[in-house]
Amino acid sequence: MLVGYMRVSSDSDRQSTDLQRDALLAAGVDPRHLFEDHASGAKDDREGLVRVLEFIRAGDVLVVWKLDRLGRSLSHLLSIVNTLKDKQVAFRSLTENLDTTTPSGEFLFQVIGALSQYERALIQERVVAGLDAARRRGRIGGRPRAITGEKLDTIVAALDGGMSKAAVCRNFSVKRTTLIETLARVGWPSSTTKRA
């Protein structure tokens, strides 16, 4: 059985699924087996997508008008198609003429998946190399520390003098989590040395 999924980015009157609906019906999808969303592709919780994935059964074919109607990114699209594969459901995209029911379509999708994994590996490699280069130059990644120098020394002196952490947060405009993390980093209350 052919099952269709359509999506437009917003619920406004300007965007309609008519073009997609016509293409899916022309491809042989029964109007009773059409699911749709009026939501951004970046949203994970698309109701129509959840319903179509629950509806399809082994042997069905999920049909979309275009690849970008299904997944928010290449990795998300591959994840959905792999979920379909696990359920023994085929996938067809009309515009790109991609059909996993054919050997060439299945092969093409595997190539796309391999390229996506390769791209992720390259990005990760570049990030690690960039962090290493920054460390060699004396730069440390992450956010700058919120409490340092004189402010830190004043806060520690206030705490040593008996001020509560809540009062420190109010008086020094510091978030409680930031204060706790900073105190753990400098080893308060046992540390009494000057802190940078």
XYZ file of N, CA, C and O in Angstrom:
784
model
N 0.839 -1.185 0.000
C 0.000 0.000 0.000
C 0.880 1.242 0.000
O 1.885 1.309 0.703
N 0.481 2.245 -0.772
C 1.191 3.520 -0.809
C 0.599 4.452 0.248
O -0.620 4.600 0.347
N 1.471 5.071 1.031
C 1.054 6.014 2.071
C 1.800 7.316 1.811
O 3.015 7.315 1.607
N 1.082 8.434 1.809
C 1.701 9.715 1.480
C 1.856 10.622 2.678
O 1.042 10.618 3.604
N 2.937 11.419 2.650
C 3.173 12.412 3.695
C 3.477 13.745 3.029
O 4.271 13.829 2.093
N 2.806 14.809 3.524
C 2.991 16.157 2.982
C 3.312 17.103 4.129
O 2.859 16.890 5.256
N 4.073 18.163 3.820
C 4.363 19.167 4.842
C 4.577 20.519 4.197
O 5.229 20.640 3.164
N 3.996 21.545 4.813
C 4.339 22.933 4.503
C 4.837 23.568 5.788
O 4.529 23.104 6.884
N 5.610 24.638 5.664
C 6.313 25.197 6.819
C 5.443 25.964 7.795
O 5.813 26.127 8.945
N 4.299 26.471 7.352
C 3.474 27.236 8.294
C 2.000 26.981 8.028
O 1.617 26.398 7.020
N 1.193 27.466 8.956
C -0.252 27.266 8.889
C -0.950 28.414 8.159
O -2.169 28.483 8.134
N -0.177 29.314 7.561
C -0.786 30.491 6.930
C -1.528 30.092 5.660
O -1.311 29.032 5.090
N -2.423 30.971 5.219
C -3.207 30.714 4.009
C -2.346 30.688 2.756
O -2.740 30.143 1.737
N -1.164 31.298 2.836
C -0.303 31.373 1.654
C 0.343 30.035 1.319
O 0.730 29.796 0.187
N 0.479 29.150 2.316
C 1.117 27.868 2.063
C 0.073 26.763 2.080
O -0.711 26.651 3.014
N 0.101 25.979 1.030
C -0.901 24.927 0.880
C -0.218 23.634 0.458
O 0.826 23.647 -0.202
N -0.827 22.513 0.832
C -0.289 21.207 0.426
C -0.879 20.744 -0.906
O -0.648 19.609 -1.313
N -1.626 21.616 -1.607
C -2.317 21.205 -2.842
C -1.375 20.606 -3.880
O -1.679 19.564 -4.476
N -0.240 21.241 -4.125
C 0.721 20.748 -5.115
C 1.202 19.350 -4.735
O 1.237 18.433 -5.560
N 1.575 19.188 -3.458
C 2.054 17.887 -2.991
C 0.938 16.840 -3.071
O 1.161 15.709 -3.507
N -0.273 17.224 -2.646
C -1.421 16.312 -2.676
C -1.678 15.812 -4.106
O -1.836 14.615 -4.336
N -1.683 16.739 -5.063
C -1.922 16.359 -6.458
C -0.874 15.372 -6.954
O -1.193 14.386 -7.621
N 0.401 15.640 -6.613
C 1.488 14.759 -7.059
C 1.373 13.376 -6.420
O 1.574 12.349 -7.088
N 1.034 13.327 -5.132
C 0.916 12.041 -4.436
C -0.281 11.243 -4.960
O -0.183 10.018 -5.142
N -1.403 11.927 -5.212
C -2.569 11.234 -5.761
C -2.265 10.697 -7.159
O -2.644 9.573 -7.492
N -1.550 11.492 -7.963
C -1.176 11.051 -9.314
C -0.234 9.849 -9.262
O -0.218 9.020 -10.171
N 0.552 9.731 -8.166
C 1.477 8.606 -8.014
C 0.766 7.348 -7.524
O 1.387 6.292 -7.414
N -0.536 7.477 -7.204
C -1.300 6.296 -6.816
C -1.629 6.184 -5.341
O -2.151 5.161 -4.890
N -1.338 7.238 -4.551
C -1.659 7.196 -3.124
C -3.162 7.422 -2.947
O -3.736 8.338 -3.534
N -3.796 6.583 -2.159
C -5.221 6.708 -1.844
C -5.408 7.949 -0.966
O -4.655 8.135 -0.002
N -6.415 8.804 -1.257
C -6.619 10.017 -0.451
C -6.811 9.715 1.040
O -6.505 10.545 1.888
N -7.284 8.516 1.375
C -7.482 8.148 2.776
C -6.164 7.850 3.485
O -6.120 7.739 4.706
N -5.089 7.709 2.707
C -3.786 7.363 3.275
C -2.793 8.522 3.152
O -1.597 8.310 2.982
N -3.315 9.743 3.216
C -2.474 10.946 3.173
C -2.379 11.552 4.573
O -3.384 11.684 5.267
N -1.165 11.909 4.966
C -0.911 12.552 6.255
C -0.213 13.869 5.978
O 0.582 13.955 5.041
N -0.495 14.874 6.790
C 0.140 16.167 6.531
C 0.469 16.916 7.811
O -0.091 16.643 8.865
N 1.416 17.834 7.671
C 1.816 18.731 8.753
C 1.890 20.144 8.219
O 2.273 20.367 7.063
N 1.548 21.081 9.071
C 1.742 22.513 8.803
C 2.698 22.996 9.874
O 2.294 23.589 10.876
N 3.971 22.681 9.695
C 4.976 22.998 10.714
C 6.345 23.044 10.074
O 6.581 22.429 9.037
N 7.248 23.739 10.727
C 8.628 23.813 10.260
C 9.250 22.422 10.246
O 8.970 21.592 11.108
N 10.112 22.173 9.263
C 10.816 20.898 9.202
C 11.775 20.711 10.350
O 12.206 19.604 10.643
N 12.122 21.817 11.046
C 13.054 21.726 12.176
C 12.391 21.158 13.420
O 13.057 20.761 14.353
N 11.050 21.114 13.433
C 10.357 20.607 14.616
C 10.428 19.087 14.667
O 10.200 18.406 13.682
N 10.742 18.576 15.852
C 10.812 17.127 16.050
C 9.443 16.503 16.264
O 9.228 15.348 15.953
N 8.531 17.270 16.827
C 7.251 16.710 17.252
C 6.126 16.995 16.259
O 5.055 17.444 16.634
N 6.364 16.701 14.987
C 5.339 16.928 13.974
C 4.275 15.836 14.092
O 4.557 14.655 13.933
N 3.057 16.236 14.384
C 1.966 15.299 14.643
C 1.690 14.387 13.451
O 1.504 13.181 13.606
N 1.653 14.957 12.244
C 1.381 14.153 11.050
C 2.462 13.115 10.805
O 2.167 11.968 10.424
N 3.714 13.485 11.041
C 4.824 12.548 10.851
C 4.734 11.404 11.861
O 4.919 10.240 11.514
N 4.422 11.751 13.104
C 4.269 10.714 14.137
C 3.150 9.750 13.743
O 3.302 8.533 13.825
N 2.022 10.302 13.276
C 0.877 9.453 12.900
C 1.199 8.555 11.711
O 0.825 7.385 11.695
N 1.896 9.098 10.704
C 2.195 8.271 9.528
C 3.162 7.155 9.898
O 3.039 6.027 9.418
N 4.121 7.439 10.776
C 5.076 6.405 11.175
C 4.402 5.312 12.019
O 4.841 4.164 12.022
N 3.335 5.679 12.725
C 2.575 4.679 13.478
C 1.649 3.878 12.557
O 1.359 2.716 12.811
N 1.181 4.510 11.476
C 0.196 3.902 10.577
C 0.802 2.857 9.637
O 0.193 1.817 9.382
N 1.989 3.137 9.113
C 2.570 2.265 8.089
C 2.901 0.882 8.634
O 3.211 0.722 9.800
N 2.825 -0.086 7.749
C 3.085 -1.489 8.093
C 4.083 -2.083 7.108
O 4.319 -1.540 6.028
N 4.645 -3.223 7.473
C 5.591 -3.926 6.595
C 4.960 -4.126 5.222
O 3.792 -4.484 5.114
N 5.748 -3.830 4.193
C 5.269 -3.960 2.813
C 4.736 -2.674 2.223
O 4.566 -2.563 1.010
N 4.449 -1.661 3.074
C 3.967 -0.369 2.584
C 5.120 0.425 1.969
O 6.300 0.109 2.163
N 4.751 1.486 1.248
C 5.731 2.420 0.685
C 5.321 3.826 1.127
O 4.202 4.259 0.854
N 6.218 4.519 1.830
C 5.969 5.910 2.215
C 6.416 6.794 1.061
O 7.570 6.723 0.623
N 5.495 7.620 0.564
C 5.770 8.468 -0.604
C 5.710 9.930 -0.193
O 4.776 10.358 0.493
N 6.733 10.696 -0.587
C 6.732 12.144 -0.381
C 6.965 12.832 -1.715
O 7.513 12.237 -2.654
N 6.544 14.087 -1.784
C 6.738 14.832 -3.020
C 8.213 15.179 -3.211
O 8.760 15.098 -4.291
N 8.883 15.544 -2.098
C 10.276 15.974 -2.148
C 10.961 15.574 -0.852
O 10.332 15.531 0.208
N 12.259 15.265 -0.905
C 12.992 14.811 0.286
C 12.890 15.782 1.461
O 12.723 15.362 2.600
N 12.973 17.086 1.183
C 12.985 18.056 2.280
C 11.629 18.179 2.979
O 11.509 18.823 4.008
N 10.601 17.556 2.434
C 9.300 17.552 3.102
C 9.292 16.579 4.285
O 8.489 16.708 5.189
N 10.204 15.607 4.266
C 10.208 14.575 5.306
C 11.180 14.899 6.436
O 10.800 14.956 7.591
N 12.455 15.101 6.110
C 13.473 15.304 7.151
C 13.931 16.734 7.237
O 13.968 17.448 6.245
N 14.316 17.156 8.471
C 14.782 18.534 8.680
C 16.235 18.711 8.248
O 16.712 19.802 8.071
N 16.959 17.582 8.125
C 18.350 17.605 7.693
C 18.641 16.243 7.071
O 17.823 15.319 7.173
N 19.805 16.115 6.476
C 20.154 14.842 5.851
C 20.220 13.728 6.891
O 19.690 12.630 6.680
N 20.803 14.015 8.053
C 20.909 12.972 9.075
C 19.533 12.587 9.614
O 19.268 11.423 9.882
N 18.623 13.578 9.759
C 17.267 13.286 10.223
C 16.525 12.446 9.181
O 15.826 11.483 9.529
N 16.681 12.801 7.923
C 16.054 12.049 6.835
C 16.541 10.605 6.832
O 15.746 9.658 6.738
N 17.857 10.420 6.968
C 18.419 9.064 6.993
C 17.909 8.274 8.184
O 17.622 7.079 8.079
N 17.754 8.952 9.312
C 17.227 8.294 10.510
C 15.803 7.794 10.269
O 15.462 6.662 10.631
N 14.970 8.635 9.652
C 13.591 8.239 9.365
C 13.562 7.067 8.387
O 12.839 6.093 8.580
N 14.374 7.155 7.328
C 14.382 6.083 6.330
C 14.895 4.780 6.941
O 14.395 3.696 6.632
N 15.863 4.871 7.849
C 16.337 3.656 8.530
C 15.251 3.069 9.429
O 15.124 1.850 9.549
N 14.452 3.939 10.064
C 13.313 3.473 10.857
C 12.327 2.743 9.954
O 11.803 1.681 10.321
N 12.083 3.311 8.768
C 11.187 2.664 7.801
C 11.730 1.296 7.404
O 10.994 0.312 7.340
N 13.026 1.256 7.151
C 13.671 0.007 6.730
C 13.517 -1.069 7.804
O 13.241 -2.226 7.504
N 13.694 -0.659 9.075
C 13.524 -1.600 10.184
C 12.112 -2.166 10.225
O 11.898 -3.296 10.641
N 11.125 -1.345 9.792
C 9.731 -1.791 9.760
C 9.394 -2.495 8.441
O 8.239 -2.813 8.200
N 10.407 -2.661 7.584
C 10.240 -3.259 6.246
C 9.286 -2.428 5.386
O 8.440 -2.947 4.661
N 9.436 -1.114 5.494
C 8.661 -0.160 4.705
C 9.619 0.519 3.732
O 10.700 0.944 4.116
N 9.213 0.594 2.472
C 10.046 1.242 1.449
C 9.768 2.750 1.451
O 8.814 3.226 2.080
N 10.600 3.493 0.737
C 10.492 4.952 0.691
C 10.644 5.424 -0.745
O 11.483 4.923 -1.494
N 9.811 6.405 -1.108
C 9.882 6.959 -2.465
C 9.727 8.472 -2.405
O 8.834 8.990 -1.742
N 10.633 9.176 -3.091
C 10.525 10.630 -3.231
C 10.306 10.930 -4.703
O 11.126 10.562 -5.558
N 9.195 11.582 -5.026
C 8.801 11.768 -6.422
C 9.713 12.734 -7.180
O 10.131 12.444 -8.295
N 10.026 13.878 -6.589
C 10.809 14.897 -7.292
C 12.222 14.411 -7.605
O 12.731 14.599 -8.702
N 12.873 13.766 -6.618
C 14.250 13.285 -6.817
C 14.296 11.923 -7.503
O 15.370 11.411 -7.778
N 13.110 11.329 -7.753
C 13.019 10.013 -8.380
C 13.850 8.974 -7.611
O 14.574 8.182 -8.194
N 13.727 9.019 -6.291
C 14.440 8.105 -5.406
C 13.441 7.079 -4.889
O 12.407 7.443 -4.329
N 13.736 5.808 -5.090
C 12.792 4.755 -4.733
C 13.558 3.564 -4.182
O 14.279 2.884 -4.905
N 13.394 3.315 -2.863
C 14.153 2.227 -2.244
C 13.565 0.843 -2.561
O 14.108 -0.151 -2.102
N 12.493 0.809 -3.360
C 11.969 -0.497 -3.790
C 12.774 -1.039 -4.964
O 12.626 -2.203 -5.328
N 13.621 -0.180 -5.553
C 14.470 -0.621 -6.675
C 15.908 -0.760 -6.185
O 16.329 -0.047 -5.270
N 16.683 -1.668 -6.794
C 18.085 -1.816 -6.383
C 18.890 -0.522 -6.529
O 19.686 -0.182 -5.654
N 18.665 0.221 -7.617
C 19.427 1.459 -7.819
C 19.037 2.512 -6.781
O 19.885 3.257 -6.286
N 17.753 2.579 -6.427
C 17.310 3.526 -5.412
C 17.876 3.191 -4.051
O 18.303 4.072 -3.307
N 17.892 1.907 -3.688
C 18.456 1.458 -2.421
C 19.951 1.771 -2.364
O 20.471 2.255 -1.372
N 20.643 1.513 -3.497
C 22.085 1.786 -3.569
C 22.349 3.281 -3.397
O 23.237 3.683 -2.640
N 21.568 4.114 -4.085
C 21.755 5.561 -4.001
C 21.559 6.040 -2.562
O 22.321 6.867 -2.063
N 20.565 5.497 -1.879
C 20.329 5.914 -0.501
C 21.472 5.488 0.404
O 21.854 6.203 1.322
N 22.049 4.319 0.160
C 23.203 3.884 0.945
C 24.405 4.791 0.698
O 25.158 5.096 1.629
N 24.576 5.234 -0.541
C 25.667 6.161 -0.863
C 25.456 7.495 -0.134
O 26.387 8.052 0.447
N 24.206 7.985 -0.141
C 23.901 9.233 0.567
C 24.212 9.075 2.059
O 24.798 9.958 2.683
N 23.841 7.930 2.636
C 24.118 7.669 4.049
C 25.607 7.648 4.338
O 26.068 8.203 5.336
N 26.381 7.005 3.452
C 27.832 6.936 3.644
C 28.456 8.330 3.548
O 29.340 8.680 4.334
N 27.977 9.144 2.597
C 28.489 10.512 2.459
C 28.155 11.345 3.689
O 28.970 12.156 4.144
N 26.969 11.142 4.246
C 26.578 11.873 5.450
C 27.487 11.506 6.626
O 27.930 12.377 7.374
N 27.787 10.216 6.786
C 28.689 9.785 7.861
C 30.089 10.352 7.649
O 30.746 10.789 8.603
N 30.550 10.357 6.406
C 31.867 10.898 6.081
C 31.927 12.387 6.423
O 32.895 12.864 7.017
N 30.858 13.125 6.068
C 30.811 14.556 6.365
C 30.859 14.800 7.870
O 31.580 15.670 8.349
N 30.106 14.015 8.663
C 30.131 14.168 10.118
C 31.524 13.895 10.673
O 31.996 14.582 11.572
N 32.194 12.860 10.138
C 33.548 12.524 10.601
C 34.520 13.660 10.289
O 35.376 14.001 11.111
N 34.392 14.258 9.092
C 35.265 15.383 8.724
C 35.040 16.583 9.639
O 35.995 17.229 10.069
N 33.784 16.879 9.935
C 33.478 18.008 10.813
C 34.073 17.773 12.192
O 34.700 18.654 12.779
N 33.900 16.556 12.715
C 34.442 16.231 14.039
C 35.964 16.347 14.039
O 36.565 16.877 14.976
N 36.592 15.869 12.968
C 38.054 15.946 12.851
C 38.525 17.399 12.856
O 39.505 17.750 13.512
N 37.799 18.272 12.130
C 38.163 19.691 12.074
C 38.004 20.359 13.439
O 38.814 21.191 13.829
N 36.933 20.008 14.161
C 36.704 20.597 15.479
C 37.830 20.216 16.430
O 38.388 21.063 17.143
N 38.198 18.932 16.448
C 39.278 18.467 17.325
C 40.591 19.153 16.969
O 41.333 19.607 17.848
N 40.888 19.256 15.672
C 42.126 19.915 15.230
C 42.131 21.388 15.639
O 43.152 21.916 16.092
N 40.980 22.061 15.509
C 40.881 23.466 15.903
C 41.085 23.670 17.393
O 41.768 24.596 17.821
N 40.497 22.774 18.209
C 40.670 22.870 19.664
C 42.127 22.626 20.055
O 42.667 23.307 20.928
N 42.769 21.641 19.401
C 44.184 21.365 19.680
C 45.053 22.566 19.339
O 45.946 22.946 20.102
N 44.781 23.179 18.176
C 45.557 24.355 17.755
C 45.357 25.510 18.736
O 46.306 26.214 19.083
N 44.143 25.701 19.209
C 43.862 26.772 20.172
C 44.584 26.511 21.489
O 45.145 27.432 22.091
N 44.584 25.250 21.956
C 45.279 24.910 23.208
C 46.774 25.173 23.092
O 47.398 25.656 24.025
N 47.351 24.844 21.926
C 48.789 25.083 21.732
C 49.113 26.573 21.797
O 50.219 26.955 22.137
N 48.141 27.401 21.467
C 48.348 28.857 21.519
C 47.953 29.429 22.886
O 47.906 30.644 23.066
N 47.587 28.546 23.814
C 47.267 28.987 25.164
C 45.821 29.371 25.381
O 45.456 29.893 26.433
N 44.975 29.118 24.390
C 43.553 29.442 24.557
C 42.811 28.197 24.990
O 43.056 27.104 24.500
N 41.894 28.394 25.903
C 41.081 27.290 26.391
C 39.662 27.524 25.911
O 39.132 28.620 26.020
N 39.042 26.466 25.374
C 37.688 26.588 24.856
C 36.663 26.761 25.964
O 36.977 26.679 27.147
N 35.449 26.998 25.565
C 34.356 27.155 26.519
C 34.069 28.605 26.834
O 34.743 29.520 26.361
N 33.045 28.785 27.649
C 32.667 30.144 28.033
C 33.686 30.735 28.979
O 34.285 30.021 29.779
N 33.875 32.053 28.931
C 34.776 32.683 29.904
C 34.199 32.534 31.311
O 32.991 32.488 31.490
N 35.069 32.453 32.287
C 34.622 32.291 33.670
C 33.904 33.550 34.127
O 34.346 34.668 33.875
N 32.784 33.336 34.828
C 31.940 34.457 35.240
C 32.474 35.178 36.470
O 32.263 36.377 36.635
N 33.139 34.447 37.355
C 33.642 35.058 38.599
C 35.149 34.832 38.663
O 35.609 33.697 38.770
N 35.903 35.913 38.588
C 37.370 35.812 38.646
C 37.930 36.990 39.436
O 37.197 37.916 39.811
N 39.217 36.931 39.659
C 39.967 38.061 40.221
C 39.426 38.603 41.523
O 39.095 37.871 42.446
N 39.338 39.949 41.563
C 38.913 40.647 42.779
C 37.510 40.255 43.209
O 37.228 40.114 44.403
N 36.627 40.099 42.252
C 35.250 39.733 42.581
C 35.215 38.384 43.301
O 34.514 38.218 44.303
N 35.998 37.437 42.813
C 36.054 36.121 43.442
C 36.620 36.229 44.861
O 36.092 35.638 45.800
N 37.697 36.997 44.995
C 38.302 37.169 46.323
C 37.313 37.802 47.303
O 37.218 37.390 48.458
N 36.541 38.789 46.851
C 35.551 39.452 47.701
C 34.438 38.487 48.102
O 33.999 38.475 49.259
N 33.986 37.673 47.140
C 32.926 36.696 47.428
C 33.408 35.670 48.449
O 32.707 35.356 49.412
N 34.631 35.166 48.265
C 35.175 34.171 49.196
C 35.326 34.788 50.595
O 34.999 34.154 51.610
N 35.789 36.041 50.651
C 35.929 36.714 51.950
C 34.570 36.865 52.623
O 34.438 36.670 53.837
N 33.541 37.184 51.826
C 32.187 37.328 52.379
C 31.679 35.992 52.912
O 31.088 35.933 53.997
N 31.926 34.942 52.163
C 31.509 33.605 52.616
C 32.277 33.187 53.866
O 31.696 32.618 54.799
N 33.597 33.463 53.873
C 34.413 33.141 55.051
C 33.945 33.936 56.270
O 34.066 33.475 57.403
N 33.379 35.129 55.999
C 32.884 35.976 57.085
C 31.495 35.581 57.561
O 30.940 36.224 58.449
N 30.896 34.558 56.944
C 29.610 34.063 57.417
C 28.420 34.417 56.548
O 27.280 34.062 56.866
N 28.622 35.141 55.447
C 27.497 35.475 54.570
C 26.990 34.193 53.903
O 27.780 33.343 53.507
N 25.683 34.069 53.761
C 25.107 32.883 53.124
C 25.294 32.953 51.603
O 25.485 34.040 51.035
N 25.231 31.791 50.974
C 25.361 31.749 49.509
C 24.217 32.510 48.844
O 24.426 33.184 47.834
N 23.025 32.420 49.419
C 21.874 33.152 48.861
C 22.128 34.654 48.902
O 21.847 35.378 47.934
N 22.687 35.145 50.028
C 22.982 36.575 50.154
C 24.085 36.987 49.179
O 24.032 38.061 48.583
N 25.077 36.113 48.995
C 26.146 36.401 48.025
C 25.556 36.537 46.624
O 25.887 37.469 45.885
N 24.668 35.615 46.275
C 24.050 35.658 44.939
C 23.293 36.965 44.737
O 23.396 37.584 43.671
N 22.546 37.396 45.745
C 21.783 38.649 45.646
C 22.712 39.860 45.570
O 22.566 40.715 44.709
N 23.682 39.924 46.491
C 24.544 41.107 46.594
C 25.511 41.257 45.429
O 25.889 42.374 45.078
N 25.942 40.147 44.853
C 26.942 40.207 43.783
C 26.353 39.901 42.404
O 27.087 39.778 41.430
N 25.025 39.775 42.333
C 24.329 39.485 41.064
C 24.931 38.272 40.361
O 25.346 38.330 39.196
N 24.994 37.166 41.105
C 25.573 35.931 40.589
C 24.523 34.828 40.677
O 23.805 34.730 41.679
N 24.425 34.027 39.642
C 23.501 32.886 39.690
C 24.050 31.835 40.651
O 25.263 31.648 40.755
N 23.142 31.132 41.308
C 23.546 30.136 42.310
C 24.402 29.037 41.673
O 25.421 28.635 42.238
N 24.010 28.541 40.488
C 24.794 27.470 39.850
C 26.203 27.947 39.510
O 27.169 27.207 39.669
N 26.317 29.204 39.060
C 27.633 29.765 38.737
C 28.491 29.849 39.995
O 29.675 29.510 39.984
N 27.876 30.290 41.102
C 28.601 30.393 42.365
C 29.090 29.016 42.824
O 30.260 28.855 43.165
N 28.213 28.027 42.796
C 28.561 26.676 43.240
C 29.701 26.108 42.389
O 30.674 25.548 42.917
N 29.586 26.254 41.050
C 30.631 25.737 40.150
C 31.965 26.438 40.403
O 33.019 25.799 40.408
N 31.921 27.760 40.613
C 33.154 28.516 40.847
C 33.807 28.103 42.162
O 35.026 27.902 42.226
N 32.992 27.952 43.205
C 33.536 27.549 44.507
C 34.140 26.147 44.441
O 35.183 25.888 45.044
N 33.522 25.260 43.683
C 34.072 23.906 43.522
C 35.399 23.966 42.773
O 36.358 23.264 43.110
N 35.477 24.850 41.768
C 36.707 24.976 40.970
C 37.874 25.464 41.817
O 38.999 25.001 41.670
N 37.612 26.412 42.726
C 38.699 26.969 43.535
C 38.906 26.204 44.838
O 39.825 26.505 45.596
N 38.043 25.239 45.119
C 38.218 24.415 46.302
C 37.769 25.061 47.595
O 38.300 24.758 48.653
N 36.799 25.980 47.530
C 36.289 26.593 48.752
C 35.424 25.578 49.472
O 34.732 24.813 48.821
N 35.472 25.437 50.783
C 36.022 26.357 51.766
C 37.446 26.076 52.163
O 38.046 26.856 52.908
N 38.039 24.945 51.699
C 39.381 24.610 52.205
C 40.462 25.493 51.626
O 41.503 25.688 52.243
N 40.238 26.066 50.433
C 41.272 26.872 49.802
C 41.303 28.283 50.370
O 40.287 28.935 50.473
N 42.474 28.722 50.767
C 42.611 30.096 51.281
C 43.642 30.875 50.501
O 44.008 31.968 50.865
N 44.105 30.286 49.397
C 45.125 30.967 48.591
C 44.490 31.973 47.653
O 43.302 31.921 47.370
N 45.301 32.872 47.165
C 44.847 33.891 46.214
C 44.414 33.205 44.923
O 45.077 32.311 44.430
N 43.274 33.636 44.349
C 42.742 33.002 43.143
C 42.762 33.986 41.981
O 42.460 35.145 42.162
N 43.062 33.433 40.780
C 43.103 34.308 39.599
C 41.811 34.272 38.868
O 41.073 33.336 38.927
